[in-house]
Coordinates of C-alpha atoms and ligand atoms in Angstrom, one line a residue:
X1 CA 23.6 24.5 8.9
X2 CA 22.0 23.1 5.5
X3 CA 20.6 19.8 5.9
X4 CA 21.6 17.3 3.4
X5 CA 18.0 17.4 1.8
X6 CA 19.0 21.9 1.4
X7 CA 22.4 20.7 0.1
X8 CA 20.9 18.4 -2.5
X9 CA 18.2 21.0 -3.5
X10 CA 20.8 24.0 -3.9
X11 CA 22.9 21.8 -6.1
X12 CA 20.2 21.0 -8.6
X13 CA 18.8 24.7 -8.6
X14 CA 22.3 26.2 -9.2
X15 CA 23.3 23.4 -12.1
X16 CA 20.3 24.6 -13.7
X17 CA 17.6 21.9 -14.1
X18 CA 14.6 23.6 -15.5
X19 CA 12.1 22.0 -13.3
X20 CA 11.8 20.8 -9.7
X21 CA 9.2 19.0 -8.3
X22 CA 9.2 18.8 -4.7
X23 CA 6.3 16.4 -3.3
X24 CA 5.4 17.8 -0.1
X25 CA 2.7 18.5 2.6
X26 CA 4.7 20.9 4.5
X27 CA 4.5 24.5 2.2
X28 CA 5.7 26.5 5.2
X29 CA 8.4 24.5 5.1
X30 CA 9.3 24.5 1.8
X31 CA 9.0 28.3 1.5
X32 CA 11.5 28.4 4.4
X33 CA 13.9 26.4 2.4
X34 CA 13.5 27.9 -1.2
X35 CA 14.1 31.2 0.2
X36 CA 17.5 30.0 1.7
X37 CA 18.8 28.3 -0.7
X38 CA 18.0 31.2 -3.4
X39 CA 20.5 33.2 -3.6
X40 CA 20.1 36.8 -5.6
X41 CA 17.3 35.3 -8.2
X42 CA 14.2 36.7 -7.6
X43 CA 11.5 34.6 -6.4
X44 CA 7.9 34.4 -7.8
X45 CA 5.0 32.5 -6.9
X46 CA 1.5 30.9 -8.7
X47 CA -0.9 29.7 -6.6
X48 CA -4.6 28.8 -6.6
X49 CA -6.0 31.4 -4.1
X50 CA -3.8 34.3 -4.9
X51 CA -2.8 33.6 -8.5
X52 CA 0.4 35.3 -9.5
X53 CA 2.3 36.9 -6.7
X54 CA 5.8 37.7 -5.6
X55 CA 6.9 34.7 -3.2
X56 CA 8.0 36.3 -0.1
X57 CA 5.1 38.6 1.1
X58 CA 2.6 36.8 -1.6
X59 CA 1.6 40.0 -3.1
X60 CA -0.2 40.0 -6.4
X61 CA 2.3 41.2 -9.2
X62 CA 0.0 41.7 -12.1
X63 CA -3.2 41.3 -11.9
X64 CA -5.3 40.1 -9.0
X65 CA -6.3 36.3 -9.8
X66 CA -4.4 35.9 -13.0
X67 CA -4.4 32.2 -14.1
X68 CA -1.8 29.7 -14.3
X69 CA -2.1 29.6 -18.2
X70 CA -1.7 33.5 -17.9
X71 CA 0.7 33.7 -15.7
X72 CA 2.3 30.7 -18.1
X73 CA 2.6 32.6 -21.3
X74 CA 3.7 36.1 -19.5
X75 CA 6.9 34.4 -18.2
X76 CA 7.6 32.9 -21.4
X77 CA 7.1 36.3 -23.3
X78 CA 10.0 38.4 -23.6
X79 CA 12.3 35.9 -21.3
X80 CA 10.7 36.8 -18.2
X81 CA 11.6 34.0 -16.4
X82 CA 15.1 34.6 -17.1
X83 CA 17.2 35.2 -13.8
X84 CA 13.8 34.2 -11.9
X85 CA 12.3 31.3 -9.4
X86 CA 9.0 30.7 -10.1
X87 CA 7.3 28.5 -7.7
X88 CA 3.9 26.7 -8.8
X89 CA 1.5 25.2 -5.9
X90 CA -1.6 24.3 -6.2
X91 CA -1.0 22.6 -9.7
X92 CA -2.9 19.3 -9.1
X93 CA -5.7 19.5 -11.8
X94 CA -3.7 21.1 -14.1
X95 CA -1.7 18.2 -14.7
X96 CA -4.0 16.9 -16.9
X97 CA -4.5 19.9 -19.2
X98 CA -3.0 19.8 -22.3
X99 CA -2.7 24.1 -22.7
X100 CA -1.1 24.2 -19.5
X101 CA 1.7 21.2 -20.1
X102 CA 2.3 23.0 -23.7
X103 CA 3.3 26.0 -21.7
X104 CA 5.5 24.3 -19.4
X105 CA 7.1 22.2 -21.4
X106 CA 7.8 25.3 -23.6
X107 CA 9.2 27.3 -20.7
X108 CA 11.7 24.1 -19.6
X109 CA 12.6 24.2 -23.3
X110 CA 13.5 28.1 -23.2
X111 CA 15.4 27.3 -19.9
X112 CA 17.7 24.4 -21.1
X113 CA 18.6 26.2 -24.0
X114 CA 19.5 29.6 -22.6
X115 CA 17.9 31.3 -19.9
X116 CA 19.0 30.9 -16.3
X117 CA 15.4 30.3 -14.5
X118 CA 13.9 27.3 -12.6
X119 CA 10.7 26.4 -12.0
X120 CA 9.7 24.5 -8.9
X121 CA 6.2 22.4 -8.3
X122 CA 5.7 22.1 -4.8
X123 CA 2.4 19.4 -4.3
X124 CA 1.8 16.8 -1.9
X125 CA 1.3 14.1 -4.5
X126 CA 3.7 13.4 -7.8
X127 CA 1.5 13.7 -10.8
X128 CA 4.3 14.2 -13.8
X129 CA 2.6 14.4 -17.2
X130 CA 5.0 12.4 -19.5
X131 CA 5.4 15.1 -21.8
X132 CA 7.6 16.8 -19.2
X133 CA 8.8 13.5 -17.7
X134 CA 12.8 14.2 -18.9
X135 CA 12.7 17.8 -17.7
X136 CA 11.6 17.2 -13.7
X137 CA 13.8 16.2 -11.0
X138 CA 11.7 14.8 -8.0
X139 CA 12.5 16.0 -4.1
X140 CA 10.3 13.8 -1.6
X141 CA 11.6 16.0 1.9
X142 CA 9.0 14.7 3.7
X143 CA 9.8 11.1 4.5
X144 CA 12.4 11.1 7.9
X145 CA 14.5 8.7 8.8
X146 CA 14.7 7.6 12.7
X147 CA 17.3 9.9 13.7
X148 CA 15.4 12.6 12.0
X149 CA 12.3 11.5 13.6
X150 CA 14.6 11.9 17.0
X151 CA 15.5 15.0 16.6
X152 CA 12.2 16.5 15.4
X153 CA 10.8 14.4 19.0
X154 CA 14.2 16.2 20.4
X155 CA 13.7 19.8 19.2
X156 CA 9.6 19.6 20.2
X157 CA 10.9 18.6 24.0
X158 CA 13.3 21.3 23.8
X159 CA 10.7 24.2 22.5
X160 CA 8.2 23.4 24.9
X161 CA 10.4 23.3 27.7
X162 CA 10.3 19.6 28.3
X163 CA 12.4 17.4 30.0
X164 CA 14.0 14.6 28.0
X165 CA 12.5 10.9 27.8
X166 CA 14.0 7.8 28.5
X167 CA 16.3 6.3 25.3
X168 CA 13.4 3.4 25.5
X169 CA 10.8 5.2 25.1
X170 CA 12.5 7.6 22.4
X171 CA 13.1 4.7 20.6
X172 CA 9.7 3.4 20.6
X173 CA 8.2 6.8 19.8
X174 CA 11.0 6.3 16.3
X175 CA 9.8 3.6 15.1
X176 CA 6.2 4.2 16.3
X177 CA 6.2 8.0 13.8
X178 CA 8.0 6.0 10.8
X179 CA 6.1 7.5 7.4
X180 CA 4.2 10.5 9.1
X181 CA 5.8 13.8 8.2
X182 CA 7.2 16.7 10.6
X183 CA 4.1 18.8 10.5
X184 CA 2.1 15.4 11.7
X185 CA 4.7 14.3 14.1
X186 CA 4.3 18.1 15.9
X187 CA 0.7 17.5 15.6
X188 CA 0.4 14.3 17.6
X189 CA 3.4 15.7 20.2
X190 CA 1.0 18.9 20.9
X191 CA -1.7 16.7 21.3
X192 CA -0.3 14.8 23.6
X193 CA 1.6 17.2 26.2
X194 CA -2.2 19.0 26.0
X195 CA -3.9 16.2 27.1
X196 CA -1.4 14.8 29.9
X197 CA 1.4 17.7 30.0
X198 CA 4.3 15.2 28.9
X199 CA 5.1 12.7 26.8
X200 CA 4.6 9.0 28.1
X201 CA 4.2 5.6 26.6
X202 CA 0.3 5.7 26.3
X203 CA 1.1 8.5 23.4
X204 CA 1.6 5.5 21.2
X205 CA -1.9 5.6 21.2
X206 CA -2.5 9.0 19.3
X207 CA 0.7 7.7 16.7
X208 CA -1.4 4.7 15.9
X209 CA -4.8 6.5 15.3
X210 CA -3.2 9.3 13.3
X211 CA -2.0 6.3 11.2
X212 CA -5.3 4.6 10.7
X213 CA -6.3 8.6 9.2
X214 CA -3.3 8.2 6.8
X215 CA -4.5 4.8 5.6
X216 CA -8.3 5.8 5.0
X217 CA -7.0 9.1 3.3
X218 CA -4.7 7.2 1.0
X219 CA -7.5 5.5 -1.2
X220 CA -4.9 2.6 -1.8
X221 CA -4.9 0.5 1.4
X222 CA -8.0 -0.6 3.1
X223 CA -8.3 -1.8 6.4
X224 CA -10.4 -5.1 7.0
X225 CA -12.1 -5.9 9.6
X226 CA -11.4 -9.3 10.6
X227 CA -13.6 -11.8 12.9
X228 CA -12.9 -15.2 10.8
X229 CA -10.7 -17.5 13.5
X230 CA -8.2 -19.9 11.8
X231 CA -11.0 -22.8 13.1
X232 CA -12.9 -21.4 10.5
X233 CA -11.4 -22.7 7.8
X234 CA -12.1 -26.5 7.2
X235 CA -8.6 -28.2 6.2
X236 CA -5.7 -26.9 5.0
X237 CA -3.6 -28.4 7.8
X238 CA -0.3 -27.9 6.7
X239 CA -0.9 -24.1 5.7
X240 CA -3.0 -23.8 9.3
X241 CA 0.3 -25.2 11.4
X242 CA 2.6 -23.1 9.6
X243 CA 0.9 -20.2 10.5
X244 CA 0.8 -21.0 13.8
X245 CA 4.2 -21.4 14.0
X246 CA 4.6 -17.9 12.7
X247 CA 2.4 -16.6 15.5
X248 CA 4.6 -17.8 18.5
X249 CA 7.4 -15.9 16.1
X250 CA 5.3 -12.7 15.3
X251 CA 4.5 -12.5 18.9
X252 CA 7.1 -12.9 20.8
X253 CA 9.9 -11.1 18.1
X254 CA 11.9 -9.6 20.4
X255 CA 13.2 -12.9 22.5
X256 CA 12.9 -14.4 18.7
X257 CA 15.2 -12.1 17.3
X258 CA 17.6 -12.9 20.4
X259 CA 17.4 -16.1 19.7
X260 CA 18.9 -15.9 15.9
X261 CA 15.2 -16.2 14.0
X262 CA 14.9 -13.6 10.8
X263 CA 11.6 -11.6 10.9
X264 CA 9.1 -13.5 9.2
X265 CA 8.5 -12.1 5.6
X266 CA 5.4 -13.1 4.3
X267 CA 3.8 -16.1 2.5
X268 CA 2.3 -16.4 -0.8
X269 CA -0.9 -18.6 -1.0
X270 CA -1.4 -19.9 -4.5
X271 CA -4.1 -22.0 -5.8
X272 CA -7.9 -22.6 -7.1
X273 CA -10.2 -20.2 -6.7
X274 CA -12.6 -20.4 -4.0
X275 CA -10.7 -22.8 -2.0
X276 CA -10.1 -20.3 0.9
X277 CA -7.0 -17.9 0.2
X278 CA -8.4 -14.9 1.3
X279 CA -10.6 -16.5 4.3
X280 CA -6.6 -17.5 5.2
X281 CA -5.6 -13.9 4.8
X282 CA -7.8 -12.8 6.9
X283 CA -7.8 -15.9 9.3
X284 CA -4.0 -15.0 9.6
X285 CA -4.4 -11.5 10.8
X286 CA -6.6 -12.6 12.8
X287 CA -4.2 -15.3 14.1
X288 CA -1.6 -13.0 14.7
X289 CA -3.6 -10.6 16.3
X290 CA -2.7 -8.0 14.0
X291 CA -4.4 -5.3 11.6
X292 CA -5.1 -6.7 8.4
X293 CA -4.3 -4.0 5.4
X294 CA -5.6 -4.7 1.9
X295 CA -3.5 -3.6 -0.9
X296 CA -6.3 -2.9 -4.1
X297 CA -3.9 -3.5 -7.2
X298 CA -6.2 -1.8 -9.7
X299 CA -6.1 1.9 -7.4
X300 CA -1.9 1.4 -7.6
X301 CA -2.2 2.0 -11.2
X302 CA -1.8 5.6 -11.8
X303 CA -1.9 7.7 -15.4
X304 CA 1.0 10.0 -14.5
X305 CA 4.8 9.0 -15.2
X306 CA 5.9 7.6 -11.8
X307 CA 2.8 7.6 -10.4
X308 CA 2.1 3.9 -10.2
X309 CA 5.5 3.4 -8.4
X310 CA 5.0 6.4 -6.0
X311 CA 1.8 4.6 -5.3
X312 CA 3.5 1.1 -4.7
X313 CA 6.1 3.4 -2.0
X314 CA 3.5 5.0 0.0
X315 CA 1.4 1.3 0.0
X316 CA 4.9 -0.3 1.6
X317 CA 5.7 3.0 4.0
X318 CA 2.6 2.9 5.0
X319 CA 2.2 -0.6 5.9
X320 CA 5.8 -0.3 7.4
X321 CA 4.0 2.9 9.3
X322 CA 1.0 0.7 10.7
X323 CA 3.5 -2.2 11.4
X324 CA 3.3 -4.8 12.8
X325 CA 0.4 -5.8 10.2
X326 CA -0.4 -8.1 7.6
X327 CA -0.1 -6.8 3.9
X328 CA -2.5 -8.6 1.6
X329 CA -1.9 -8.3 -1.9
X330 CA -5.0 -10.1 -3.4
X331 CA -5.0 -11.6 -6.7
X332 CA -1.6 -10.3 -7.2
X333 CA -1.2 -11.8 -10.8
X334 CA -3.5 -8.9 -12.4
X335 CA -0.8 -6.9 -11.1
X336 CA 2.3 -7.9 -12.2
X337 CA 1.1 -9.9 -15.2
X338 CA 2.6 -9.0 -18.5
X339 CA 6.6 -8.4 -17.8
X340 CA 8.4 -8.8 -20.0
X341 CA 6.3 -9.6 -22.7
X342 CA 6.7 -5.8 -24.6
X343 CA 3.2 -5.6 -24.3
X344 CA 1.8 -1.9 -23.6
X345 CA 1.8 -0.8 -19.8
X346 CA 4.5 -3.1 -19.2
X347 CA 7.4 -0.9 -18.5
X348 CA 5.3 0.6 -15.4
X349 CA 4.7 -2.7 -14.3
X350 CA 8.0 -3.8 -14.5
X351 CA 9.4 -1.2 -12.7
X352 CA 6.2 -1.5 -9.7
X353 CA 7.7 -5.0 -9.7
X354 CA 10.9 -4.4 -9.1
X355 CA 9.7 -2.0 -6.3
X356 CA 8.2 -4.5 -4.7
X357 CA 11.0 -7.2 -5.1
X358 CA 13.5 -4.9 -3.6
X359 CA 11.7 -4.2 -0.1
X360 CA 11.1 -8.1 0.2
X361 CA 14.3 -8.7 -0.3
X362 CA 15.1 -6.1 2.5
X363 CA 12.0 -6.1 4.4
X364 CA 12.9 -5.3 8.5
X365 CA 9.5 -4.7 9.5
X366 CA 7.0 -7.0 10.8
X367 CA 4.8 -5.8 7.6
X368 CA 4.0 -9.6 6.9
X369 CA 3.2 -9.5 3.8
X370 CA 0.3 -12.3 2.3
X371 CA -0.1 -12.8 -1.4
X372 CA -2.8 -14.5 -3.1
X373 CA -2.7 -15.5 -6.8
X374 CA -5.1 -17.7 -8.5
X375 CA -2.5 -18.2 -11.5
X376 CA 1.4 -18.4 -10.9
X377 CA 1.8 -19.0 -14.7
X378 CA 1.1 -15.3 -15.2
X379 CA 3.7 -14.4 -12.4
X380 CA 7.0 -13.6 -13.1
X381 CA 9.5 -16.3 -12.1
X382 CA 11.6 -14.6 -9.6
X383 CA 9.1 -13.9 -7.2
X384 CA 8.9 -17.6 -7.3
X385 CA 12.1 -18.1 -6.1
X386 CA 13.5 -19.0 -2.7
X387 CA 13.7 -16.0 -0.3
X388 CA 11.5 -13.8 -1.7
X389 CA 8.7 -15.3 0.6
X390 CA 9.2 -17.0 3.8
X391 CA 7.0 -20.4 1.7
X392 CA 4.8 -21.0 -1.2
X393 CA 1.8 -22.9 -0.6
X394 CA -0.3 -24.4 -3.6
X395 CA -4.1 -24.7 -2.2
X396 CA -6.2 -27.7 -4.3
X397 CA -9.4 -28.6 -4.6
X398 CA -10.7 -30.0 -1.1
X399 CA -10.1 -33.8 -0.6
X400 CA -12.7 -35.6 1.2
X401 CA -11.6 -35.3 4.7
X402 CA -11.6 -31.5 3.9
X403 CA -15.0 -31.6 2.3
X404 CA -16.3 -33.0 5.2
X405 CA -15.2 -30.7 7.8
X406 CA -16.3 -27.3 5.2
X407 CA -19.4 -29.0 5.1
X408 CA -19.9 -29.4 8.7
X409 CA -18.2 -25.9 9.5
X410 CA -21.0 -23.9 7.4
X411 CA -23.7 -26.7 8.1
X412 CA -22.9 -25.4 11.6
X413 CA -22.1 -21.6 11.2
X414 CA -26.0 -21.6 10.0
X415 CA -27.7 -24.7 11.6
X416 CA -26.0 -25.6 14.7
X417 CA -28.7 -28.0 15.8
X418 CA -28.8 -29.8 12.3
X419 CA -25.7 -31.2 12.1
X420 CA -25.4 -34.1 13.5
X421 CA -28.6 -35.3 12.0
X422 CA -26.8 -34.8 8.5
X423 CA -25.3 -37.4 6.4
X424 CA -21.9 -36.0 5.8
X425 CA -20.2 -39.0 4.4
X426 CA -22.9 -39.3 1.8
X427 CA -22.5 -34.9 0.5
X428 CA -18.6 -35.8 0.6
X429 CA -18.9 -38.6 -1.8
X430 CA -21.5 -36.6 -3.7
X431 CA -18.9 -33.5 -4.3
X432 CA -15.7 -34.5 -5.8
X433 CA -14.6 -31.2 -7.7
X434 CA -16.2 -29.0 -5.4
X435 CA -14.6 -25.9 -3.9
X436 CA -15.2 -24.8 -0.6
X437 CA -16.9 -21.5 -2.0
X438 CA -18.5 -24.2 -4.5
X439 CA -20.2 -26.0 -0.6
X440 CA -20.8 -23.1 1.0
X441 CA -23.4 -21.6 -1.9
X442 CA -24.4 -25.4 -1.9
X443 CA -25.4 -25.1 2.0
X444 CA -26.9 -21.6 2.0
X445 CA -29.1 -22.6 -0.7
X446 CA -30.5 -25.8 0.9
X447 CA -31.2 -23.8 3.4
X448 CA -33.0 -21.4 1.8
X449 CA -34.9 -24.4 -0.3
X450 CA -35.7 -25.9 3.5
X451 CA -37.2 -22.6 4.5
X452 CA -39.1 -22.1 1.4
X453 CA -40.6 -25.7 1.7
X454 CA -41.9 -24.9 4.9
X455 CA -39.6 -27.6 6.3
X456 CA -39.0 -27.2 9.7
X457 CA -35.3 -28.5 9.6
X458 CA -32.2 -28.8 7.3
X459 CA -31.9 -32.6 5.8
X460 CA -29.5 -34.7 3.9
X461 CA -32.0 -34.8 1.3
X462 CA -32.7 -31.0 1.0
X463 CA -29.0 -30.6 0.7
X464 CA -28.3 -33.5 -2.3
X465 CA -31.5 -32.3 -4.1
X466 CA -28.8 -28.9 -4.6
X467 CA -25.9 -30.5 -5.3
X468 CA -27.4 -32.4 -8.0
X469 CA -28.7 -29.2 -10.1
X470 CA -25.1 -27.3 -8.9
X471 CA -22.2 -27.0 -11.5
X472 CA -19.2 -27.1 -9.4
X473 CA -15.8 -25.6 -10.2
X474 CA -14.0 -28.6 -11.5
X475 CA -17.3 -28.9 -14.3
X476 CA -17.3 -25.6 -15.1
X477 CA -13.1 -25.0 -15.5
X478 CA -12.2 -28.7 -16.2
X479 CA -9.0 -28.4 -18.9
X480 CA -8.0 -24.7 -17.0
X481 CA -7.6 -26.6 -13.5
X482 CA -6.0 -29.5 -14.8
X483 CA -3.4 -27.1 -16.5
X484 CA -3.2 -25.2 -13.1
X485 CA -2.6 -28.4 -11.0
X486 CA 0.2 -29.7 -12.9
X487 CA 2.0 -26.2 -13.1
X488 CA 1.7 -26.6 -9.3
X489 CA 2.6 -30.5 -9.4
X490 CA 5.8 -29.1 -11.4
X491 CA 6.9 -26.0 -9.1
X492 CA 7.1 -28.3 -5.8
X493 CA 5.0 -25.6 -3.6
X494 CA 4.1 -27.1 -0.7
X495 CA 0.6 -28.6 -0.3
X496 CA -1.6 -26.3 2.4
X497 CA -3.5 -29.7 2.5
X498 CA -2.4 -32.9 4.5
Ligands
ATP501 P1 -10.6 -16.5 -5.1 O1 -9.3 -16.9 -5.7 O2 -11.7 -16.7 -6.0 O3 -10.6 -15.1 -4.5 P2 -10.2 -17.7 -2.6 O4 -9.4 -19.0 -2.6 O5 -9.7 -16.5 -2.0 O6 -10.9 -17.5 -4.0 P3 -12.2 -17.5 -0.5 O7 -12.6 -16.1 -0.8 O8 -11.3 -17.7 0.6 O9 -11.5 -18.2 -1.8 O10 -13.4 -18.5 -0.4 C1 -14.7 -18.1 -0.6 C2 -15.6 -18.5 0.4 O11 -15.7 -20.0 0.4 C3 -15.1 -18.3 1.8 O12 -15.6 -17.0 2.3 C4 -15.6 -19.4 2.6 O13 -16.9 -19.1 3.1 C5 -15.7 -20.5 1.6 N1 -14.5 -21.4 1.8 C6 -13.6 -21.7 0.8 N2 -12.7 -22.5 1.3 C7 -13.0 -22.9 2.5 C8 -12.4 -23.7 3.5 N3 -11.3 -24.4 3.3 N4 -13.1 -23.8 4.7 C9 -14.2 -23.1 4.9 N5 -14.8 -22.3 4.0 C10 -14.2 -22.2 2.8

């Protein structure tokens, strides 16, 4: 029987749409599937190693090694791809050349207007050049839903001889294989029945290495190691007792969800810079005990049509993969600035925007997502708006009480037996303005100045002697944070501080 992916793909071929692009690990697969689905047109095949061959048996046809660009221009001589498939792999650098785009675009030309032929990419990543954009139609096969996950779990059990598992367990495996593909999924499942002989809850294990792989491979997501505690961040009260609220949720989500509570979504932490967003990002992870996946904006960005989006999609399914985990999007205003302002390069950021919005606004996962933005006036209003995040927090300059405890906290994390020998009321009334990234470089450096004088401990004095040659924040972006704090004043976020 066709599977609804086969039924899809037969209809597109048959109602003649010149090119198919078919993103894809799994060739074998693919093959398997074109060949069904092709009914009398003869098949033909490009591909790096072999050049041009005949599909089924991959024998050369003309020459041995003939090129792309070769094998190009014959099919578009005397109508040759007329009545013919003509399967391209291997196509990833050629994306980019201009000759061989000419000569595609020319044969999807030939093809709309009269000749029955179709021409099908078959590549694990989507690299569309626009000058083809309107004549591809995309088919992503690989990602599975859970019941396809099941069966693929179902038919491995079944092939090996296997008895079944328990509906638990089955489930957890589901949810566990989410975003890995069929060829990965048999992969971990033979790994696993060779190592113990069946499959048992410990397998979990392999699932969640193979998906640390996916995320180093990927280039988008990075993981971050995490050792800063939420004690390590001096103030910030409010912000600090929200997230521990979110921990007893995050932790315990299954009596939670009894209970009536919605999965927690994610938070965005907005606010001057250097005041400790990301140490909170990280503090949070850390928190919730909880990998902590770093989402790098400027990678997303991609110079094929649909390629920034794609990127976006394999970002979220692969956080969703690794869940439960903390997403960090850092300094996401460079990303999504400029919508709707006509500007150049803001279509694709629409449109990576909207992505986004959509799987907030739908998120099941326990993907708790973490935003950091150093200035909401350059993000568009509707992420601002209720629901979208679970809370908003604005994070100010430190007030005193806060100074006091950063100064202490790095005075400490460096001098342990100097601190109580320090004057901290005297550096807090000194530092009105400062940040705590503004305190910490004021601390390392006394220390440093201490070390250099020969001194043979950190003093009051060593420190004020730095903070009277430092230019902190407030000095050096006066009118800018003024701006910034009334935007916030206006918006109502809630104050991280007390
Ligand atoms: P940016 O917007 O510039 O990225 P940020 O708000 O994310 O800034 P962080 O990277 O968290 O700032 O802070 C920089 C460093 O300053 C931290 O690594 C930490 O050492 C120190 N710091 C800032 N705020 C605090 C704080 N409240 N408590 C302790 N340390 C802090």
């Amino acid at each position: 029987m066709e599977t609804r992916f086969e039924e899809r793909f037969r209809q597109y071929l048959d109602s003649g749409f010149p090119i198919l692009y078919i993103k894809s690990y799994e060739e074998n697969k693919i093959d398997e599937m074109v060949r069904q689905v092709s009914g009398n047109r003869e098949l033909v095949e490009w591909n790096e190693a072999r050049g041009f061959v005949d599909f089924l048996h991959k024998k050369p046809l003309v020459k041995r090694g003939s090129s792309l660009e070769e094998t190009l221009d014959y099919l578009d001589m005397n109508k040759e791809i007329d009545r013919k498939i003509f399967v391209i792999k291997d196509a990833a650098s050629y994306m980019s050349n201009p000759v061989i785009i000419a000569k595609l675009k020319q044969l999807a030309l030939d093809i709309v207007q009269e000749l029955d032929g179709t021409i099908i990419i078959v590549a694990p990543l989507l690299q569309i050049p626009h000058e083809i954009e309107k004549f591809v139609t995309i088919f992503s096969p690989d990602d599975l839903n859970t019941e396809e996950i099941k069966s693929v779990v179902t038919q491995f059990l079944t092939e090996q001889g296997l008895s079944k598992i328990t509906d638990n367990l089955m489930e957890e495996m589901a949810n566990a294989f989410k975003g890995l593909c069929q060829y990965e999924i048999n992969n971990i499942l033979a790994l696993a029945i060779a190592n113990h002989g069946e499959l048992s809850k410990r397998d979990l294990q392999y699932i969640f290495e193979q998906k640390q792989q996916m995320i180093m491979k990927s280039g988008i997501l990075e993981m971050v190691p995490v050792s800063e505690s939420i004690d390590s961040i001096g103030g910030l009260e409010n912000l600090k007792a929200w997230l521990k609220k979110k921990t007893k949720v995050l932790q315990n989500i299954k009596s939670a969800q009894a209970f009536g509570v919605d999965i927690p979504k994610g938070v965005l932490i907005a606010g001057m810079p250097g005041c400790g967003k990301s140490l909170t990002a990280k503090a949070a992870a850390n928190q919730f005990d909880i990998p902590l996946l770093r989402l790098d904006m400027g990678k997303l960005m991609g110079k094929y049509v649909g390629e920034s989006e794609e990127n976006m999609r394999r970002a979220i399914a692969l956080a969703e993969a690794v869940s439960p985990c903390v997403l960090w999007i850092d300094e996401m205003e460079k990303a999504f600035a400029g919508i709707g302002d006509g500007q150049n390069g803001s279509e694709v950021t629409t449109r990576l925007f909207g992505t986004f919005l959509t799987w907030m606004q739908d998120k099941k996962t326990m993907a708790f997502v973490i935003a950091t933005a150093n200035n909401i006036n350059k993000l568009p209003p509707e992420l601002l708006r209720k629901g979208r995040f679970d809370e908003i927090f604005y994070v100010a300059l430190p007030n005193s009480l806060e100074r006091r405890k950063i100064f202490e906290l790095h005075i400490a994390k460096r001098r342990k037996m100097d601190v109580n020998n320090i004057n901290l009321s005297e550096l807090v009334d000194k530092t009105k303005g400062y940040s705590g990234a503004d305190i910490e470089g004021v601390i390392k450096e006394s220390i440093e100045s201490a070390f250099v004088a020969g001194a043979d401990k950190l003093t009051t004095e060593h420190i004020l002697s730095v903070i009277e040659n430092t230019s902190c924040l407030s000095e050096l972006m006066g009118e800018e944070l003024k701006s910034m704090e009334e935007t916030y004043e206006d918006h109502n976020f809630k104050k991280a501080s007390r």
